[in-house]
PDB file of C-alpha atoms in Angstrom:
ATOM      1  CA  MET A 210       0.000   0.000   0.000  1.00  0.00           C
ATOM      2  CA  SER A 211       1.441   3.352  -1.037  1.00  0.00           C
ATOM      3  CA  LEU A 212       2.022   6.229   1.361  1.00  0.00           C
ATOM      4  CA  ARG A 213      -0.458   8.350  -0.577  1.00  0.00           C
ATOM      5  CA  LEU A 214      -3.210   5.780  -0.168  1.00  0.00           C
ATOM      6  CA  ARG A 215      -2.458   5.266   3.515  1.00  0.00           C
ATOM      7  CA  LEU A 216      -2.571   9.002   4.215  1.00  0.00           C
ATOM      8  CA  THR A 217      -5.857   9.296   2.310  1.00  0.00           C
ATOM      9  CA  ILE A 218      -7.425   6.433   4.254  1.00  0.00           C
ATOM     10  CA  ILE A 219      -6.245   7.786   7.613  1.00  0.00           C
ATOM     11  CA  TYR A 220      -7.500  11.302   6.855  1.00  0.00           C
ATOM     12  CA  THR A 221     -10.862   9.996   5.618  1.00  0.00           C
ATOM     13  CA  MET A 222     -11.300   7.749   8.663  1.00  0.00           C
ATOM     14  CA  LEU A 223     -10.480  10.560  11.069  1.00  0.00           C
ATOM     15  CA  LEU A 224     -12.873  12.954   9.370  1.00  0.00           C
ATOM     16  CA  GLY A 225     -15.528  10.238   9.132  1.00  0.00           C
ATOM     17  CA  GLY A 226     -15.187   9.497  12.841  1.00  0.00           C
ATOM     18  CA  ALA A 227     -15.577  13.174  13.685  1.00  0.00           C
ATOM     19  CA  ILE A 228     -18.650  13.499  11.442  1.00  0.00           C
ATOM     20  CA  ILE A 229     -20.233  10.353  12.893  1.00  0.00           C
ATOM     21  CA  THR A 230     -19.615  11.593  16.441  1.00  0.00           C
ATOM     22  CA  PHE A 231     -21.178  14.954  15.581  1.00  0.00           C
ATOM     23  CA  GLY A 232     -24.120  13.210  13.906  1.00  0.00           C
ATOM     24  CA  LEU A 233     -24.739  11.025  16.957  1.00  0.00           C
ATOM     25  CA  MET A 234     -24.707  14.116  19.156  1.00  0.00           C
ATOM     26  CA  VAL A 235     -27.228  15.866  16.891  1.00  0.00           C
ATOM     27  CA  TYR A 236     -29.403  12.739  16.753  1.00  0.00           C
ATOM     28  CA  GLY A 237     -29.348  12.365  20.521  1.00  0.00           C
ATOM     29  CA  LEU A 238     -30.060  16.053  21.122  1.00  0.00           C
ATOM     30  CA  VAL A 239     -33.022  16.122  18.721  1.00  0.00           C
ATOM     31  CA  SER A 240     -34.428  12.920  20.245  1.00  0.00           C
ATOM     32  CA  LEU A 241     -34.014  14.342  23.739  1.00  0.00           C
ATOM     33  CA  VAL A 242     -35.838  17.559  22.793  1.00  0.00           C
ATOM     34  CA  LEU A 243     -38.707  15.643  21.186  1.00  0.00           C
ATOM     35  CA  ILE A 244     -39.095  13.336  24.180  1.00  0.00           C
ATOM     36  CA  GLN A 245     -38.948  16.315  26.545  1.00  0.00           C
ATOM     37  CA  GLN A 246     -41.759  18.021  24.647  1.00  0.00           C
ATOM     38  CA  ILE A 247     -43.850  14.841  24.801  1.00  0.00           C
ATOM     39  CA  ASP A 248     -43.207  14.496  28.544  1.00  0.00           C
ATOM     40  CA  ASN A 249     -44.268  18.102  29.119  1.00  0.00           C
ATOM     41  CA  SER A 250     -47.453  17.471  27.147  1.00  0.00           C
ATOM     42  CA  LEU A 251     -48.152  14.321  29.172  1.00  0.00           C
ATOM     43  CA  VAL A 252     -47.655  16.111  32.479  1.00  0.00           C
ATOM     44  CA  SER A 253     -49.910  18.990  31.405  1.00  0.00           C
ATOM     45  CA  SER A 254     -52.662  16.642  30.206  1.00  0.00           C
ATOM     46  CA  ALA A 255     -52.401  14.514  33.355  1.00  0.00           C
ATOM     47  CA  ASN A 256     -52.781  17.578  35.578  1.00  0.00           C
ATOM     48  CA  GLN A 257     -55.883  18.666  33.673  1.00  0.00           C
ATOM     49  CA  LEU A 258     -57.416  15.212  33.951  1.00  0.00           C
ATOM     50  CA  VAL A 259     -56.674  14.927  37.671  1.00  0.00           C
ATOM     51  CA  GLU A 260     -58.417  18.256  38.248  1.00  0.00           C
ATOM     52  CA  ARG A 261     -61.523  17.011  36.376  1.00  0.00           C
ATOM     53  CA  LEU A 262     -61.751  13.558  37.952  1.00  0.00           C
ATOM     54  CA  ARG A 263     -64.455  13.046  40.562  1.00  0.00           C
ATOM     55  CA  ILE A 264     -65.046  10.107  42.887  1.00  0.00           C
ATOM     56  CA  THR A 265     -68.565   8.784  43.520  1.00  0.00           C
ATOM     57  CA  PRO A 266     -69.715   7.587  46.941  1.00  0.00           C
ATOM     58  CA  TYR A 267     -69.177   4.058  45.654  1.00  0.00           C
ATOM     59  CA  ASN A 268     -65.464   4.768  45.197  1.00  0.00           C
ATOM     60  CA  GLN A 269     -65.899   4.893  41.430  1.00  0.00           C
ATOM     61  CA  PHE A 270     -64.747   7.554  38.990  1.00  0.00           C
ATOM     62  CA  ASP A 271     -67.458   9.732  37.515  1.00  0.00           C
ATOM     63  CA  PRO A 272     -66.882   9.955  33.714  1.00  0.00           C
ATOM     64  CA  ARG A 273     -69.084  13.012  33.235  1.00  0.00           C
ATOM     65  CA  PRO A 274     -66.530  15.724  34.211  1.00  0.00           C
ATOM     66  CA  ILE A 275     -64.094  14.490  31.543  1.00  0.00           C
ATOM     67  CA  ALA A 276     -66.664  13.611  28.910  1.00  0.00           C
ATOM     68  CA  ASN A 277     -66.079  16.921  27.149  1.00  0.00           C
ATOM     69  CA  TYR A 278     -62.319  16.974  27.716  1.00  0.00           C
ATOM     70  CA  GLU A 279     -60.688  17.761  24.405  1.00  0.00           C
ATOM     71  CA  THR A 280     -57.452  15.976  23.636  1.00  0.00           C
ATOM     72  CA  THR A 281     -55.118  15.843  20.684  1.00  0.00           C
ATOM     73  CA  ASP A 282     -55.528  13.021  18.207  1.00  0.00           C
ATOM     74  CA  ASN A 283     -52.583  11.069  19.559  1.00  0.00           C
ATOM     75  CA  LEU A 284     -53.305  11.510  23.287  1.00  0.00           C
ATOM     76  CA  LEU A 285     -54.578   8.413  25.075  1.00  0.00           C
ATOM     77  CA  PHE A 286     -55.555   7.941  28.705  1.00  0.00           C
ATOM     78  CA  GLN A 287     -56.907   5.269  31.048  1.00  0.00           C
ATOM     79  CA  VAL A 288     -58.225   5.375  34.572  1.00  0.00           C
ATOM     80  CA  TRP A 289     -57.900   2.166  36.557  1.00  0.00           C
ATOM     81  CA  GLY A 290     -59.719   1.640  39.827  1.00  0.00           C
ATOM     82  CA  ALA A 291     -58.207   0.428  43.069  1.00  0.00           C
ATOM     83  CA  ASP A 292     -59.653  -2.993  42.275  1.00  0.00           C
ATOM     84  CA  GLY A 293     -57.580  -3.193  39.078  1.00  0.00           C
ATOM     85  CA  LEU A 294     -60.547  -2.755  36.728  1.00  0.00           C
ATOM     86  CA  LEU A 295     -60.602  -0.298  33.860  1.00  0.00           C
ATOM     87  CA  GLN A 296     -63.141   2.413  34.649  1.00  0.00           C
ATOM     88  CA  LEU A 297     -62.416   5.111  32.045  1.00  0.00           C
ATOM     89  CA  SER A 298     -60.600   4.935  28.729  1.00  0.00           C
ATOM     90  CA  ARG A 299     -60.046   6.959  25.609  1.00  0.00           C
ATOM     91  CA  PRO A 300     -60.143   5.489  23.080  1.00  0.00           C
ATOM     92  CA  GLN A 301     -62.459   2.820  24.380  1.00  0.00           C
ATOM     93  CA  GLY A 302     -61.093   0.047  22.203  1.00  0.00           C
ATOM     94  CA  ILE A 303     -57.901  -0.403  24.241  1.00  0.00           C
ATOM     95  CA  THR A 304     -58.489  -2.528  27.339  1.00  0.00           C
ATOM     96  CA  ASN A 305     -54.894  -3.489  28.133  1.00  0.00           C
ATOM     97  CA  HIS A 306     -52.684  -1.512  30.459  1.00  0.00           C
ATOM     98  CA  PHE A 307     -50.532   1.052  28.741  1.00  0.00           C
ATOM     99  CA  ASP A 308     -47.711   0.163  31.126  1.00  0.00           C
ATOM    100  CA  GLN A 309     -48.309  -2.699  33.553  1.00  0.00           C
ATOM    101  CA  ALA A 310     -44.834  -2.428  35.108  1.00  0.00           C
ATOM    102  CA  ALA A 311     -45.423   1.223  36.025  1.00  0.00           C
ATOM    103  CA  ILE A 312     -48.751   0.370  37.703  1.00  0.00           C
ATOM    104  CA  ASP A 313     -47.089  -2.373  39.721  1.00  0.00           C
ATOM    105  CA  SER A 314     -44.392   0.051  40.874  1.00  0.00           C
ATOM    106  CA  GLY A 315     -47.003   2.245  42.578  1.00  0.00           C
ATOM    107  CA  ARG A 316     -45.238   5.534  41.825  1.00  0.00           C
ATOM    108  CA  THR A 317     -45.348   8.355  39.291  1.00  0.00           C
ATOM    109  CA  ILE A 318     -43.170   7.429  36.355  1.00  0.00           C
ATOM    110  CA  ILE A 319     -42.717   8.230  32.666  1.00  0.00           C
ATOM    111  CA  GLN A 320     -41.308   5.559  30.392  1.00  0.00           C
ATOM    112  CA  ASN A 321     -41.744   3.900  27.019  1.00  0.00           C
ATOM    113  CA  SER A 322     -44.088   0.996  26.510  1.00  0.00           C
ATOM    114  CA  ARG A 323     -45.457  -1.082  23.651  1.00  0.00           C
ATOM    115  CA  VAL A 324     -49.154  -1.851  23.242  1.00  0.00           C
ATOM    116  CA  ASN A 325     -50.607  -3.655  20.229  1.00  0.00           C
ATOM    117  CA  SER A 326     -47.371  -3.146  18.222  1.00  0.00           C
ATOM    118  CA  VAL A 327     -47.464   0.611  18.928  1.00  0.00           C
ATOM    119  CA  ASN A 328     -44.693   2.369  20.836  1.00  0.00           C
ATOM    120  CA  LEU A 329     -46.064   4.692  23.510  1.00  0.00           C
ATOM    121  CA  ARG A 330     -44.649   7.229  25.906  1.00  0.00           C
ATOM    122  CA  VAL A 331     -46.655   6.625  29.092  1.00  0.00           C
ATOM    123  CA  LEU A 332     -47.065   8.740  32.219  1.00  0.00           C
ATOM    124  CA  THR A 333     -48.413   6.793  35.197  1.00  0.00           C
ATOM    125  CA  VAL A 334     -49.885   8.756  38.112  1.00  0.00           C
ATOM    126  CA  PRO A 335     -51.264   7.008  41.236  1.00  0.00           C
ATOM    127  CA  LEU A 336     -54.585   8.526  42.374  1.00  0.00           C
ATOM    128  CA  GLN A 337     -55.506   8.741  46.024  1.00  0.00           C
ATOM    129  CA  THR A 338     -57.742  10.665  48.339  1.00  0.00           C
ATOM    130  CA  GLU A 339     -57.208  11.603  51.952  1.00  0.00           C
ATOM    131  CA  ARG A 340     -58.618   8.236  52.961  1.00  0.00           C
ATOM    132  CA  SER A 341     -56.969   5.733  50.602  1.00  0.00           C
ATOM    133  CA  PRO A 342     -55.695   5.101  47.056  1.00  0.00           C
ATOM    134  CA  VAL A 343     -58.510   5.071  44.527  1.00  0.00           C
ATOM    135  CA  GLY A 344     -56.754   4.097  41.300  1.00  0.00           C
ATOM    136  CA  VAL A 345     -54.186   4.924  38.676  1.00  0.00           C
ATOM    137  CA  LEU A 346     -54.234   7.371  35.790  1.00  0.00           C
ATOM    138  CA  GLN A 347     -52.172   6.563  32.694  1.00  0.00           C
ATOM    139  CA  VAL A 348     -51.704   9.131  29.933  1.00  0.00           C
ATOM    140  CA  ALA A 349     -49.906   8.098  26.744  1.00  0.00           C
ATOM    141  CA  ILE A 350     -48.808   9.527  23.410  1.00  0.00           C
ATOM    142  CA  ALA A 351     -47.841   7.413  20.408  1.00  0.00           C
ATOM    143  CA  LEU A 352     -44.225   7.783  19.325  1.00  0.00           C
ATOM    144  CA  ASN A 353     -44.899   7.311  15.612  1.00  0.00           C
ATOM    145  CA  LEU A 354     -44.036  10.909  14.725  1.00  0.00           C
ATOM    146  CA  VAL A 355     -40.887  10.802  16.850  1.00  0.00           C
ATOM    147  CA  GLN A 356     -39.780   7.607  15.133  1.00  0.00           C
ATOM    148  CA  VAL A 357     -40.398   9.127  11.701  1.00  0.00           C
ATOM    149  CA  VAL A 358     -38.333  12.187  12.637  1.00  0.00           C
ATOM    150  CA  GLN A 359     -35.558  10.008  14.071  1.00  0.00           C
ATOM    151  CA  ASN A 360     -35.433   7.745  11.011  1.00  0.00           C
ATOM    152  CA  THR A 361     -35.429  10.713   8.634  1.00  0.00           C
ATOM    153  CA  LEU A 362     -32.730  12.491  10.621  1.00  0.00           C
ATOM    154  CA  ALA A 363     -30.620   9.323  10.775  1.00  0.00           C
ATOM    155  CA  SER A 364     -30.905   8.862   7.001  1.00  0.00           C
ATOM    156  CA  ILE A 365     -29.950  12.491   6.331  1.00  0.00           C
ATOM    157  CA  LEU A 366     -26.983  12.355   8.707  1.00  0.00           C
ATOM    158  CA  PHE A 367     -25.801   9.078   7.180  1.00  0.00           C
ATOM    159  CA  LEU A 368     -25.973  10.442   3.633  1.00  0.00           C
ATOM    160  CA  LEU A 369     -24.215  13.660   4.666  1.00  0.00           C
ATOM    161  CA  ALA A 370     -21.484  11.698   6.431  1.00  0.00           C
ATOM    162  CA  LEU A 371     -21.019   9.428   3.413  1.00  0.00           C
ATOM    163  CA  LEU A 372     -20.895  12.389   1.018  1.00  0.00           C
ATOM    164  CA  ALA A 373     -18.455  14.266   3.256  1.00  0.00           C
ATOM    165  CA  MET A 374     -16.183  11.214   3.504  1.00  0.00           C
ATOM    166  CA  VAL A 375     -16.171  10.755  -0.277  1.00  0.00           C
ATOM    167  CA  ILE A 376     -15.379  14.426  -0.888  1.00  0.00           C
ATOM    168  CA  SER A 377     -12.723  14.494   1.831  1.00  0.00           C
ATOM    169  CA  GLY A 378     -11.175  11.287   0.502  1.00  0.00           C
ATOM    170  CA  LEU A 379     -10.952  12.737  -2.998  1.00  0.00           C
ATOM    171  CA  ALA A 380      -9.536  16.008  -1.672  1.00  0.00           C
ATOM    172  CA  ALA A 381      -7.010  14.124   0.467  1.00  0.00           C
ATOM    173  CA  TRP A 382      -5.987  11.991  -2.526  1.00  0.00           C
ATOM    174  CA  LEU A 383      -5.362  15.032  -4.701  1.00  0.00           C
ATOM    175  CA  THR A 384      -3.643  17.005  -1.930  1.00  0.00           C
ATOM    176  CA  THR A 385      -1.335  14.187  -0.857  1.00  0.00           C
ATOM    177  CA  GLY A 386      -0.521  13.488  -4.498  1.00  0.00           C
ATOM    178  CA  ARG A 387       0.546  17.079  -4.994  1.00  0.00           C
ATOM    179  CA  MET A 388       2.522  17.132  -1.757  1.00  0.00           C
ATOM    180  CA  LEU A 389       4.269  13.816  -2.418  1.00  0.00           C
ATOM    181  CA  ALA A 390       5.050  14.559  -6.080  1.00  0.00           C
ATOM    182  CA  PRO A 391       8.609  15.756  -5.236  1.00  0.00           C
ATOM    183  CA  LEU A 392       9.265  12.389  -3.578  1.00  0.00           C
ATOM    184  CA  SER A 393       8.452  10.663  -6.852  1.00  0.00           C
ATOM    185  CA  THR A 394      10.926  13.000  -8.545  1.00  0.00           C
ATOM    186  CA  VAL A 395      13.553  12.054  -5.946  1.00  0.00           C
ATOM    187  CA  THR A 396      12.954   8.372  -6.663  1.00  0.00           C
ATOM    188  CA  GLN A 397      13.205   8.859 -10.434  1.00  0.00           C
ATOM    189  CA  VAL A 398      16.410  10.923 -10.218  1.00  0.00           C
ATOM    190  CA  ALA A 399      17.993   8.454  -7.808  1.00  0.00           C
ATOM    191  CA  THR A 400      17.125   5.595 -10.149  1.00  0.00           C
ATOM    192  CA  GLN A 401      18.571   7.435 -13.153  1.00  0.00           C
ATOM    193  CA  ILE A 402      21.759   8.243 -11.248  1.00  0.00           C
ATOM    194  CA  THR A 403      22.131   4.596 -10.244  1.00  0.00           C
ATOM    195  CA  ARG A 404      21.661   3.357 -13.794  1.00  0.00           C
ATOM    196  CA  ALA A 405      23.764   6.004 -15.563  1.00  0.00           C
ATOM    197  CA  ASP A 406      26.388   6.658 -12.870  1.00  0.00           C
ATOM    198  CA  ASP A 407      25.848  10.371 -13.416  1.00  0.00           C
ATOM    199  CA  LEU A 408      26.358  12.272 -10.188  1.00  0.00           C
ATOM    200  CA  SER A 409      26.011  15.647 -11.879  1.00  0.00           C
ATOM    201  CA  ARG A 410      22.222  15.423 -11.948  1.00  0.00           C
ATOM    202  CA  ARG A 411      20.255  17.378  -9.335  1.00  0.00           C
ATOM    203  CA  ILE A 412      16.658  17.323  -8.162  1.00  0.00           C
ATOM    204  CA  PRO A 413      14.839  20.541  -9.088  1.00  0.00           C
ATOM    205  CA  VAL A 414      13.334  22.373  -6.117  1.00  0.00           C
ATOM    206  CA  THR A 415      11.351  25.591  -5.985  1.00  0.00           C
ATOM    207  CA  ASP A 416      12.543  28.511  -3.899  1.00  0.00           C
ATOM    208  CA  ASN A 417       9.369  28.660  -1.806  1.00  0.00           C
ATOM    209  CA  ARG A 418       9.591  25.015  -0.809  1.00  0.00           C
ATOM    210  CA  SER A 419      10.672  25.199   2.827  1.00  0.00           C
ATOM    211  CA  ASP A 420       8.804  22.226   4.276  1.00  0.00           C
ATOM    212  CA  GLU A 421      10.136  18.778   5.156  1.00  0.00           C
ATOM    213  CA  VAL A 422      10.018  17.620   1.541  1.00  0.00           C
ATOM    214  CA  GLY A 423      12.021  20.663   0.446  1.00  0.00           C
ATOM    215  CA  GLN A 424      14.577  20.034   3.182  1.00  0.00           C
ATOM    216  CA  LEU A 425      14.845  16.402   2.072  1.00  0.00           C
ATOM    217  CA  ILE A 426      15.471  17.425  -1.547  1.00  0.00           C
ATOM    218  CA  GLN A 427      18.063  19.974  -0.455  1.00  0.00           C
ATOM    219  CA  ALA A 428      19.850  17.394   1.699  1.00  0.00           C
ATOM    220  CA  PHE A 429      19.758  14.882  -1.164  1.00  0.00           C
ATOM    221  CA  ASN A 430      21.245  17.424  -3.592  1.00  0.00           C
ATOM    222  CA  GLU A 431      23.972  18.266  -1.095  1.00  0.00           C
ATOM    223  CA  THR A 432      24.734  14.558  -0.746  1.00  0.00           C
ATOM    224  CA  LEU A 433      24.962  14.210  -4.516  1.00  0.00           C
ATOM    225  CA  GLU A 434      27.267  17.220  -4.675  1.00  0.00           C
ATOM    226  CA  ARG A 435      29.498  15.752  -1.975  1.00  0.00           C
ATOM    227  CA  LEU A 436      29.607  12.368  -3.696  1.00  0.00           C
ATOM    228  CA  GLU A 437      30.430  13.998  -7.024  1.00  0.00           C
ATOM    229  CA  SER A 438      33.281  15.922  -5.376  1.00  0.00           C
ATOM    230  CA  LEU A 439      34.648  12.750  -3.780  1.00  0.00           C
ATOM    231  CA  PHE A 440      34.471  10.780  -7.030  1.00  0.00           C
ATOM    232  CA  THR A 441      36.213  13.676  -8.862  1.00  0.00           C
ATOM    233  CA  MET A 442      39.001  13.690  -6.302  1.00  0.00           C
ATOM    234  CA  GLN A 443      39.303   9.924  -6.633  1.00  0.00           C
ATOM    235  CA  ARG A 444      39.628  10.139 -10.408  1.00  0.00           C
ATOM    236  CA  ARG A 445      42.322  12.837 -10.103  1.00  0.00           C
ATOM    237  CA  PHE A 446      44.195  10.749  -7.567  1.00  0.00           C
ATOM    238  CA  LEU A 447      44.091   7.693  -9.796  1.00  0.00           C
ATOM    239  CA  ALA A 448      45.225   9.783 -12.778  1.00  0.00           C
ATOM    240  CA  ASP A 449      48.160  11.240 -10.819  1.00  0.00           C
ATOM    241  CA  VAL A 450      49.200   7.826  -9.508  1.00  0.00           C
ATOM    242  CA  SER A 451      49.003   6.381 -12.984  1.00  0.00           C
ATOM    243  CA  HIS A 452      51.140   9.214 -14.358  1.00  0.00           C
ATOM    244  CA  GLU A 453      53.743   8.896 -11.629  1.00  0.00           C
ATOM    245  CA  LEU A 454      53.974   5.135 -12.117  1.00  0.00           C
ATOM    246  CA  ARG A 455      54.150   5.398 -15.903  1.00  0.00           C
ATOM    247  CA  THR A 456      57.418   7.511 -15.906  1.00  0.00           C
ATOM    248  CA  PRO A 457      59.687   4.988 -14.074  1.00  0.00           C
ATOM    249  CA  LEU A 458      58.112   2.110 -15.942  1.00  0.00           C
ATOM    250  CA  ASN A 459      59.007   3.708 -19.263  1.00  0.00           C
ATOM    251  CA  ALA A 460      62.639   4.105 -18.101  1.00  0.00           C
ATOM    252  CA  ILE A 461      62.760   0.478 -16.984  1.00  0.00           C
ATOM    253  CA  LEU A 462      61.312  -0.670 -20.306  1.00  0.00           C
ATOM    254  CA  GLY A 463      63.974   1.422 -22.137  1.00  0.00           C
ATOM    255  CA  TYR A 464      66.845  -0.120 -20.128  1.00  0.00           C
ATOM    256  CA  ALA A 465      65.375  -3.550 -20.653  1.00  0.00           C
ATOM    257  CA  GLU A 466      65.289  -3.067 -24.416  1.00  0.00           C
ATOM    258  CA  MET A 467      68.960  -1.893 -24.421  1.00  0.00           C
TER     259      MET A 467
END
């Protein structure tokens, strides 16, 4: 794997991790705000219903005070008696507890529940008079809209993250290619010098190149210059030695011929 590809992958992964972290934070914040709004609506509706509820002498809830209570389309509520029987409900078709675990706990609690394949946010409020507990009120709102918003937001964030990673990967590929281009030139020149034994070649470098790559090229050129100087001195030394040895050898050959 080339250095250019490795740098591109590392940069893309780092940016992708940052984008995913930011997306998760946005997703969590939006979900928290939506759930908080639903909880506030549940608390407000529960307070209004508690104010309207009336107890008959037979320890039953009178449905008449809340008969005209106007609710939103997705607001549901149930009133369970102390005997565990359903006394009031809207809509009337649902006879199961919105949240059985919350009723068993005997305390005011808001949590998610699932009834008939529908996810609900349920507020459970124990009802009691000065004499004794008289029942439990459960107010619920379907989470269909919240789930649609969450799914849409997740899809948008995923597509944005994917697009950003593709663009950043392409930009990193082009940028690293431009930055590492002098290294390719260094490799080519070094290969040519090795094959041709030509130490006079130098790597071209621009004047405004003062980064690590420019320093490397400058050091490489200085090394080539030093090597060329050493090889030149070696050639001169060999030429001088050869000349000095040739003079006595010629005299010896002359005496030998005589």
